[in-house]
XYZ file of N, CA and C in Angstrom:
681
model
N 111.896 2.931 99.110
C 112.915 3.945 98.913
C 112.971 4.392 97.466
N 112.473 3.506 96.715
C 112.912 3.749 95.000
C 111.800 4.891 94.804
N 110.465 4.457 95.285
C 109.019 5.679 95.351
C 109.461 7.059 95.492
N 110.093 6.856 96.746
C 110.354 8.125 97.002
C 111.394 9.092 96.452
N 112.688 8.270 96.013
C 113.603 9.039 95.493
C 112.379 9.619 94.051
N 111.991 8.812 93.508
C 111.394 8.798 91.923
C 110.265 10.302 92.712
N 109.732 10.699 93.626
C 109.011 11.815 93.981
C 110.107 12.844 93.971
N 110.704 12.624 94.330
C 111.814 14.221 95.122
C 112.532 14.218 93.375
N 112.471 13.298 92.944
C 112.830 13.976 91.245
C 112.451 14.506 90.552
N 110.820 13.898 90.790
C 110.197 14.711 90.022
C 109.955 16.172 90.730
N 109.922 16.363 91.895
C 109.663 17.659 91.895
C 110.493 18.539 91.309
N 111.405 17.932 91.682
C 113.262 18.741 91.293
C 113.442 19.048 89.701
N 112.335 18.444 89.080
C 112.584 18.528 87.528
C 111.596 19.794 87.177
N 110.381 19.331 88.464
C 109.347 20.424 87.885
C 109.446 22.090 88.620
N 110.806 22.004 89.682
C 110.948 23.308 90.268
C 111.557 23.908 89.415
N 112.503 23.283 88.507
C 113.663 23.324 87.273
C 112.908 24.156 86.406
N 111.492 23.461 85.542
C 111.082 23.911 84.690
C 110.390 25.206 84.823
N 109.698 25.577 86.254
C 109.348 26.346 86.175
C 110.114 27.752 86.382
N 111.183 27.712 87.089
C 112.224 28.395 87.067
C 112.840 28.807 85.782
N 112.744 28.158 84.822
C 113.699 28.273 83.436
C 112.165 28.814 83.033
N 110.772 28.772 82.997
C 109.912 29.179 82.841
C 109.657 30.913 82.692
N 110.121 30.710 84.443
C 110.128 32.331 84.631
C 111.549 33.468 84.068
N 112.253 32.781 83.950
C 113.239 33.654 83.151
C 113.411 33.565 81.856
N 112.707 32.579 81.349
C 112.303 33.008 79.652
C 111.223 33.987 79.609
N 110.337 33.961 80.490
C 109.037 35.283 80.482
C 109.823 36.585 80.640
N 110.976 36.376 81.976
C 111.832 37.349 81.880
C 112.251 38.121 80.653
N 112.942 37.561 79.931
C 113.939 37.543 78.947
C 112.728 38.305 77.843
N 111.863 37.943 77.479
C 110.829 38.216 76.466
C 110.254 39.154 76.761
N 110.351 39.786 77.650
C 109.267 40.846 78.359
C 109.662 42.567 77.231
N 108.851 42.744 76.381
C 109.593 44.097 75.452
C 109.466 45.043 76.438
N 110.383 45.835 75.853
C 110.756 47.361 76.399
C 109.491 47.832 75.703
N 108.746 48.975 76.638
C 108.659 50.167 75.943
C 109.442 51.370 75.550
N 109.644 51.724 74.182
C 110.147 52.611 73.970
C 109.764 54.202 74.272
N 111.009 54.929 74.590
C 110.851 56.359 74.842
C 110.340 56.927 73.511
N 108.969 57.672 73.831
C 108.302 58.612 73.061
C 108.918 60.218 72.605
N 109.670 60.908 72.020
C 110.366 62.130 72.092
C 109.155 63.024 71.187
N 109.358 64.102 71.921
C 108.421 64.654 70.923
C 109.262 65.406 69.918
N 108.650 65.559 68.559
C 109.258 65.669 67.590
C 109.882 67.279 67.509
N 111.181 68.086 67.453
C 110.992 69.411 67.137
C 110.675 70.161 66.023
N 110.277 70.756 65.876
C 109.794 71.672 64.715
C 110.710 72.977 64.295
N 111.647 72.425 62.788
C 112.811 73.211 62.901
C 112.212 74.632 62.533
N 112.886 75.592 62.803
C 112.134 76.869 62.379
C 111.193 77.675 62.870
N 110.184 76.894 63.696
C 108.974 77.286 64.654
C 109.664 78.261 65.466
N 108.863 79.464 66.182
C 109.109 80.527 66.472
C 107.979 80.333 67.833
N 108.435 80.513 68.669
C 107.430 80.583 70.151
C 107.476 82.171 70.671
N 106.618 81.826 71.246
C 106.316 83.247 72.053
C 107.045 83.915 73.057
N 107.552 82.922 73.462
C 109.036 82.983 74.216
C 110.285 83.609 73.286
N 110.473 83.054 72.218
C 111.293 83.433 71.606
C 111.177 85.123 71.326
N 109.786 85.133 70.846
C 109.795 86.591 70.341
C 109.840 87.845 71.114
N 109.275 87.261 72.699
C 109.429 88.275 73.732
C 110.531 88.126 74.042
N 111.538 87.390 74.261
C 112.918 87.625 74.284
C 113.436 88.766 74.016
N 113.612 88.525 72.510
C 114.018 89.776 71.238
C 113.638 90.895 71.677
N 111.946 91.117 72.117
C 111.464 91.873 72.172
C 111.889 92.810 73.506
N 112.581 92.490 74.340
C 112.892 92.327 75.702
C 114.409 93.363 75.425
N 115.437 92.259 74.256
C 116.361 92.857 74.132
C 116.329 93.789 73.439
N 115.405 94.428 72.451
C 115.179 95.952 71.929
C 115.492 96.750 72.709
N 114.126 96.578 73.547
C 113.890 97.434 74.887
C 115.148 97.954 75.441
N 115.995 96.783 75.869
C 116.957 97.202 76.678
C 118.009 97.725 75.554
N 118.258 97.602 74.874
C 119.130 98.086 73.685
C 118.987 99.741 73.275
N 117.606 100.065 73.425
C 116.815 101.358 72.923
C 117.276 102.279 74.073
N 117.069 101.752 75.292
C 117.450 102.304 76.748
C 118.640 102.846 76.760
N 119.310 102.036 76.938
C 121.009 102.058 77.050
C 121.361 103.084 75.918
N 121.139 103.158 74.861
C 121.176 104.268 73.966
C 120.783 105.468 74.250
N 119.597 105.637 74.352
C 119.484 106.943 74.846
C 119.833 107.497 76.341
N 120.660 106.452 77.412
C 120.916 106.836 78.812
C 122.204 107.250 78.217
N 123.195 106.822 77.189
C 124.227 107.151 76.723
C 124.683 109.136 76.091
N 123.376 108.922 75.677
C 123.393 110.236 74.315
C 123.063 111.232 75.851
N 121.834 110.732 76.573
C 121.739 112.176 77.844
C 123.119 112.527 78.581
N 123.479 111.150 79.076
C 125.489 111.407 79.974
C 125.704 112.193 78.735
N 125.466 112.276 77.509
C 126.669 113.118 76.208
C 126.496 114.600 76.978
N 125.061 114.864 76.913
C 125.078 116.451 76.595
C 124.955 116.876 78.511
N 125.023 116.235 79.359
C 125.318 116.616 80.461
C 127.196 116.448 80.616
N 127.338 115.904 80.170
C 128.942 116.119 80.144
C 129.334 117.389 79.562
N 128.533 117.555 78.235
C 129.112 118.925 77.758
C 129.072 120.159 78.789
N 127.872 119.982 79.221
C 127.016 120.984 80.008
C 127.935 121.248 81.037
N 128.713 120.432 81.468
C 130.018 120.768 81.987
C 131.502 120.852 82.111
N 131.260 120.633 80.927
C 132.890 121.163 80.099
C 133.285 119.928 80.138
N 133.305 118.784 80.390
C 134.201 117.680 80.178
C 133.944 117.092 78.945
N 134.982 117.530 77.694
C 135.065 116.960 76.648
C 135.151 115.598 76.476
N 136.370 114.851 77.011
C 136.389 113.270 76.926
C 135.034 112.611 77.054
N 134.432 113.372 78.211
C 133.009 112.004 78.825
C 131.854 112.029 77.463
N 132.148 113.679 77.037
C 131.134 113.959 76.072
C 131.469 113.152 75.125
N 132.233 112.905 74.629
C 132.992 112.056 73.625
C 132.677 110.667 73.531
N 133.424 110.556 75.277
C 132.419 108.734 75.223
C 131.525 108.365 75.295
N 130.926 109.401 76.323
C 128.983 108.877 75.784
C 128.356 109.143 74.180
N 128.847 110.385 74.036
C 128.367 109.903 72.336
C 128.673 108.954 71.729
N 130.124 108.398 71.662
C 129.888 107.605 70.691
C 129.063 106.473 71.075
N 129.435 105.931 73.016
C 128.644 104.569 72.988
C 127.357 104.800 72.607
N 126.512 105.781 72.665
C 125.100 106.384 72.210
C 125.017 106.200 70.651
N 126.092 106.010 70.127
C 125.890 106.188 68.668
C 125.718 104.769 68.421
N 126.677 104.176 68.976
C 126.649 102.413 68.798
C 125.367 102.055 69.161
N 124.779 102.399 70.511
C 123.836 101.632 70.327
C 122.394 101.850 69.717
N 122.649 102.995 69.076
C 121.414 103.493 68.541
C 121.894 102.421 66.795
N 123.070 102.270 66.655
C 123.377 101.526 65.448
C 122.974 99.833 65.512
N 123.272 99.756 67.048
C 123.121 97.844 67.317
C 121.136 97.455 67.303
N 120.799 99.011 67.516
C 119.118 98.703 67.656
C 118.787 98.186 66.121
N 119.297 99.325 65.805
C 118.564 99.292 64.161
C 119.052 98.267 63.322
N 120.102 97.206 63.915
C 120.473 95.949 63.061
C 119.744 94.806 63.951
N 119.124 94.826 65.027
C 119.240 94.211 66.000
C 117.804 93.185 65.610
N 116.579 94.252 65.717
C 115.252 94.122 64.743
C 115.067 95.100 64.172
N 114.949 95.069 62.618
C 114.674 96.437 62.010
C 113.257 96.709 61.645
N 112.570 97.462 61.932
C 111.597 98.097 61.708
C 111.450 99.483 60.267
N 110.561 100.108 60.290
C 110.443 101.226 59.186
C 110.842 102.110 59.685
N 112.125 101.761 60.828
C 112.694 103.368 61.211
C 114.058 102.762 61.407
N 114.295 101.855 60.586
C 115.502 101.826 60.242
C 116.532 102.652 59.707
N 116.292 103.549 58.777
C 116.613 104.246 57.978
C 116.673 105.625 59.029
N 115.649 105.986 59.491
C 115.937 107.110 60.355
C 116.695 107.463 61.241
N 116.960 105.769 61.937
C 117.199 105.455 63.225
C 119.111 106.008 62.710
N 119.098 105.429 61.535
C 120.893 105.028 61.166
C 121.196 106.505 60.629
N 119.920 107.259 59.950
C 120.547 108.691 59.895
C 120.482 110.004 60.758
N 120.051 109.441 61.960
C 120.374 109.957 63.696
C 121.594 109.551 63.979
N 121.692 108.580 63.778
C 123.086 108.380 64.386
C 124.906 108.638 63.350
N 124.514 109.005 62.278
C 125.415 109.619 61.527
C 125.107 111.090 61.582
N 124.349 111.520 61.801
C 124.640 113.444 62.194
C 125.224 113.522 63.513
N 124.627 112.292 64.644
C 125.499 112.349 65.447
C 127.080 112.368 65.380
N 127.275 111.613 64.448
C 129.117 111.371 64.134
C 129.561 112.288 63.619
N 129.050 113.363 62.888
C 129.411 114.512 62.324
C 129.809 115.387 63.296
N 129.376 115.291 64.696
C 129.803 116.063 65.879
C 130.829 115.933 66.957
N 131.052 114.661 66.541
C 132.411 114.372 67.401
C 133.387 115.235 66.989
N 133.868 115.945 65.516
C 134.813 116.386 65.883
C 135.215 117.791 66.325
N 133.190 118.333 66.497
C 133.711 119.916 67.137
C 133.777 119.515 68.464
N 133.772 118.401 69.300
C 134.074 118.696 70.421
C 135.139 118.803 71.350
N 136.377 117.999 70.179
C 137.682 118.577 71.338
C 137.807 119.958 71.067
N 137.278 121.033 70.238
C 137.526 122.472 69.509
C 136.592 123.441 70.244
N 136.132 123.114 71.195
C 134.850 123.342 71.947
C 133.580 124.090 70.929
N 133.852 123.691 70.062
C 132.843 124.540 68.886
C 131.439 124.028 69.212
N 131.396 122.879 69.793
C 130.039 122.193 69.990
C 129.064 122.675 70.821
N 127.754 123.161 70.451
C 127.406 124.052 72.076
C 126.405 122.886 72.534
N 125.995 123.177 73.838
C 124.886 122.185 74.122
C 123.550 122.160 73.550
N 123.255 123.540 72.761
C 121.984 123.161 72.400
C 122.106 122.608 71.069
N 122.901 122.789 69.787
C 122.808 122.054 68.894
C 123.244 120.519 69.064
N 123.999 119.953 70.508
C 124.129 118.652 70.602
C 122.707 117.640 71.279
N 122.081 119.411 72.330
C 120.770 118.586 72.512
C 119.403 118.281 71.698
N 119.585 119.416 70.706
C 118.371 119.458 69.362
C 118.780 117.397 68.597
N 119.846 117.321 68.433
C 120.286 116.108 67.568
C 120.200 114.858 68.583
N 120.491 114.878 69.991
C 120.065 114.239 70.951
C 118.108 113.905 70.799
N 117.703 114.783 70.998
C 116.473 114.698 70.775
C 115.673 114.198 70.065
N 116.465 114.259 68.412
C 115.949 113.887 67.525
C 116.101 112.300 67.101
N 117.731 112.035 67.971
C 118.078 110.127 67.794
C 116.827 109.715 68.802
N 116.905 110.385 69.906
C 116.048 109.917 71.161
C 114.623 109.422 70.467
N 114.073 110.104 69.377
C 112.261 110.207 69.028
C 112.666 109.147 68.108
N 113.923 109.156 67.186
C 113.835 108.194 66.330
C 114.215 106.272 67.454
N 114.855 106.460 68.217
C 114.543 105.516 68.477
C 113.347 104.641 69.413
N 112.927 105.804 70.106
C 111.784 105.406 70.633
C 110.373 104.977 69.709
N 110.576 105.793 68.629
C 109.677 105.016 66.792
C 110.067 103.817 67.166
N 111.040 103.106 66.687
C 111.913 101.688 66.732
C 111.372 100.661 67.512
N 111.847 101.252 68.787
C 111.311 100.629 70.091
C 109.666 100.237 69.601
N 109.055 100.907 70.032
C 107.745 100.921 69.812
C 107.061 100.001 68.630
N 107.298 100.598 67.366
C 107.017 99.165 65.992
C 107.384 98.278 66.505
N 108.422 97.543 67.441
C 109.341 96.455 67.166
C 107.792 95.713 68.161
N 107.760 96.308 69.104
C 106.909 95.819 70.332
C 105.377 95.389 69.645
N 105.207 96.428 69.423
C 103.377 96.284 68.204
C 104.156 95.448 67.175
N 104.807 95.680 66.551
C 104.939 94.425 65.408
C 105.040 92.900 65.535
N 105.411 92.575 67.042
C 105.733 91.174 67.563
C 104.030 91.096 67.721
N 103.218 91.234 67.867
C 102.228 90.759 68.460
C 101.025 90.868 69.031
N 100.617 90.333 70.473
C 99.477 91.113 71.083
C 100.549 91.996 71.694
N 99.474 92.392 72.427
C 100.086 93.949 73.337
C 99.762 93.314 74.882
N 99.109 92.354 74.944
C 98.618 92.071 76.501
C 100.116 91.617 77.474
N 99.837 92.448 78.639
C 101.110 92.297 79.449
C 102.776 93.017 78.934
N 102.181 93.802 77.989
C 103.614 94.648 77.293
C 103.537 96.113 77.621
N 102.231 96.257 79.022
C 102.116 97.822 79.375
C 103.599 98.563 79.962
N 104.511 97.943 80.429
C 105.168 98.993 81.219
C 106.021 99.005 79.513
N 106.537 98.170 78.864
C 107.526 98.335 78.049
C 106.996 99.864 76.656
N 105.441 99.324 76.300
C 104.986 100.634 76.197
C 104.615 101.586 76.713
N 104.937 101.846 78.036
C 104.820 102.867 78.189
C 106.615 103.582 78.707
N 107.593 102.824 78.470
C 108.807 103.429 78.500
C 108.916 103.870 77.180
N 108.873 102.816 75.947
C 108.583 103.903 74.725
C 108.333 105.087 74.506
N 106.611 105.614 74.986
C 106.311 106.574 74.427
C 106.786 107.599 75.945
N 107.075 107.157 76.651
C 107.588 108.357 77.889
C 108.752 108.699 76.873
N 109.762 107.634 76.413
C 110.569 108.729 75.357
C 110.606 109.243 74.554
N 109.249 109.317 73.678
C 109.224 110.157 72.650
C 108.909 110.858 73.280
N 107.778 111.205 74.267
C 107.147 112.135 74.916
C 108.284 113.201 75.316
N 109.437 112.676 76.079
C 110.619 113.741 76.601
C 110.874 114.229 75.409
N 111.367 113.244 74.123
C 111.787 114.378 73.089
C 111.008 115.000 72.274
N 109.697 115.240 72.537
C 109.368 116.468 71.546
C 109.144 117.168 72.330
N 108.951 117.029 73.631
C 109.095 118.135 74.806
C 110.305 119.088 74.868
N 111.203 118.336 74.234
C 112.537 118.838 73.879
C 113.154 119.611 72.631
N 111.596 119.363 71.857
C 112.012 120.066 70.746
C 111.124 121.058 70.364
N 109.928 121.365 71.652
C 109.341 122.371 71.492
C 107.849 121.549 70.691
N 107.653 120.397 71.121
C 106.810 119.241 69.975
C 105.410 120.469 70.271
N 104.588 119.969 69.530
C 102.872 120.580 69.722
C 102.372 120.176 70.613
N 101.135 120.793 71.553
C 99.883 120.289 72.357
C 99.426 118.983 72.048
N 99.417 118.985 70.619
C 98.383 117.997 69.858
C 99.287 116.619 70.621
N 100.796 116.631 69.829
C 101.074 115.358 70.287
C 101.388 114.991 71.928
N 101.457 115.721 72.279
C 101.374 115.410 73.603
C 100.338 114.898 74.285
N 99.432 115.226 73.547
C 97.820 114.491 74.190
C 97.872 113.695 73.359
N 98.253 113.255 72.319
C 97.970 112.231 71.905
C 99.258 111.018 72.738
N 100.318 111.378 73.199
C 100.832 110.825 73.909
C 100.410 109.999 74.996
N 99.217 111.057 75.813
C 99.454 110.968 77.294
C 98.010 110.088 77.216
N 97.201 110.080 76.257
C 96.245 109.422 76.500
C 96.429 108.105 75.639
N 97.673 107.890 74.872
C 98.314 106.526 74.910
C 98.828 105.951 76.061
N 99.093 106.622 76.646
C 99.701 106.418 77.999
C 98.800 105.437 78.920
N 97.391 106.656 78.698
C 96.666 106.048 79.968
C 96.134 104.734 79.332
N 95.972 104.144 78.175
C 95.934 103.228 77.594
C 96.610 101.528 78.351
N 97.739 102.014 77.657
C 98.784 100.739 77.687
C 98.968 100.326 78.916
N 98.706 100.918 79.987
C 98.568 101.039 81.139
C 97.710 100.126 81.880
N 96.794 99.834 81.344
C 95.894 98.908 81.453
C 95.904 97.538 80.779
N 97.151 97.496 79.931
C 97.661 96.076 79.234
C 97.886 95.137 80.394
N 98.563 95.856 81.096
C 99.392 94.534 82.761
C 98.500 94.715 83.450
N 97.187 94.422 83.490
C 96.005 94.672 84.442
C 95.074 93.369 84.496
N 95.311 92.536 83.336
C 94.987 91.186 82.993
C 93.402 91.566 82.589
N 92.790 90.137 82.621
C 91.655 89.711 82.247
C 90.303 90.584 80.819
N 89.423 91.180 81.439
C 88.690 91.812 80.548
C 88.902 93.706 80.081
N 89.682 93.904 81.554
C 90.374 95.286 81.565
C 91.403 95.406 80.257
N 92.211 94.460 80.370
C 93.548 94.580 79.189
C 92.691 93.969 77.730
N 91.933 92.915 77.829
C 91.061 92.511 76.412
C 91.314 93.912 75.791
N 89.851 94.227 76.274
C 89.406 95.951 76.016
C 89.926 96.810 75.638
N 91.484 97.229 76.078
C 92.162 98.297 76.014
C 92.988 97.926 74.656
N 93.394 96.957 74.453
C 94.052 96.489 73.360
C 94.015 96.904 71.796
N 92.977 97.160 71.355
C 92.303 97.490 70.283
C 92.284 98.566 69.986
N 92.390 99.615 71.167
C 92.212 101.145 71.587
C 93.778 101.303 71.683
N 94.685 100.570 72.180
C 96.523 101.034 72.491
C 96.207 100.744 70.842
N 96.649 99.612 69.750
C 96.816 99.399 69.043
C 96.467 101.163 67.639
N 95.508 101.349 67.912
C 94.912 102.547 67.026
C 95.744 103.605 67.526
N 95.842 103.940 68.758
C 96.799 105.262 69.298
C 98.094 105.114 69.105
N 98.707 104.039 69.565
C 100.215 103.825 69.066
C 100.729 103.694 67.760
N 99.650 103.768 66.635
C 99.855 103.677 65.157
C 99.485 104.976 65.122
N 98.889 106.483 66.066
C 99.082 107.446 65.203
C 100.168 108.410 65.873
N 100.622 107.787 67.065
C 101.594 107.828 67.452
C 102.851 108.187 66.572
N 102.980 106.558 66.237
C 104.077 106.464 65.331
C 104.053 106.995 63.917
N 103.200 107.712 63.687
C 102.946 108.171 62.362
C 103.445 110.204 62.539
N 102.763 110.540 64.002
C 103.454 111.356 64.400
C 104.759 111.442 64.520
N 105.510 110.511 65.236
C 107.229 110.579 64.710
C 107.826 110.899 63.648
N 107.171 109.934 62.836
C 107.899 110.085 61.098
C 107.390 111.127 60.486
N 106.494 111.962 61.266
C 106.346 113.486 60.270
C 107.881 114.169 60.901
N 107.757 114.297 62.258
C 108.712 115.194 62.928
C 110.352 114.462 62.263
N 110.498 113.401 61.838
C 111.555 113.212 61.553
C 111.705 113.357 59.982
């Protein structure tokens, strides 16, 4: 009997140890730590810049959908509407040009102060529609300049076809509007057929890139004579 108790002890000592064994391995076992990747303060992504670039666009829009309600309001005698679409037209031709400024900053902000010079013939009905649409015309070209640098100045051009080509469709309306030349109009329309081919992907948009880039710089060089 003594044999045997002295067996069942020892096992009991050595189930013990190995047990206290395994939860010290437990206990010791390190963490791996979480890896974060580091941010980079200041870094600018491509995301970021088409953003911006995104909110021009829509900023440039809304401006000139503002200034057209102006002179179709006149066009029918309702002073107030004319009133409020100008001014919101004025604002946002003002929020573009702080928004990203380009080299038509300056133009952009002195479109929209001849505009303000006209608010007050219009409760006097002194205002006619064509001198509100000549000055319409002329914020319209200056901001579609704007628009346009802001877009070519961010970058490539690949996948930015429809946004250039809402650009130059609005300069295109306003020198159509102001009686513009042949010349720029073809030089318009065969920017047109250009950029067009940006959202087309692969070796089509490569290609065209190099060719939008040269036309939309004499483009914009055409604006700033007319302005």
């Amino acid at each position: 009997m003594k044999t045997i108790r002295f067996r069942v002890g020892v096992v009991l000592v050595s189930f013990g140890l190995i047990t206290t064994a395994g939860a010290a391995v437990q206990l010791t076992t390190p963490s791996v730590p979480t890896v974060q990747t580091p941010t980079v303060i200041g870094a600018i992504s491509e995301k970021s810049i088409t953003s911006v670039t995104s909110q021009t666009v829509a900023q440039a829009d809304s401006a000139t959908v503002h200034l057209d309600n102006a002179v179709a309001a006149l066009d029918k005698g309702d002073k107030a509407a004319t009133t409020q679409e100008l001014k919101t037209g004025i604002a946002g031709l003002e929020a573009q040009a702080q928004q990203k400024p380009t080299s038509f900053k300056d133009k952009l902000l002195a479109q929209a102060s001849k505009l303000k010079l006209l608010l007050p013939l219009i409760p006097t009905g002194a205002l006619g529609s064509g001198v509100l649409g000549k000055a319409v015309s002329l914020a319209k070209l200056a901001s579609g300049g704007s628009q346009l640098e802001s877009i070519v100045s961010a970058g490539s051009l690949l996948g930015k076809g429809s946004q250039l080509t809402s650009g130059l469709s609005g300069i295109g309306s306003a020198l159509g509007a102001l009686g513009g030349q042949s010349s720029g109009q073809s030089l318009i329309s065969s920017a047109l057929a250009t950029v067009g081919k940006l959202d087309q992907g692969g070796l089509t948009a490569k290609a065209a890139e190099p060719v939008a880039k040269t036309q939309l710089s004499s483009v914009l060089n055409l604006v700033k004579g007319v302005l």
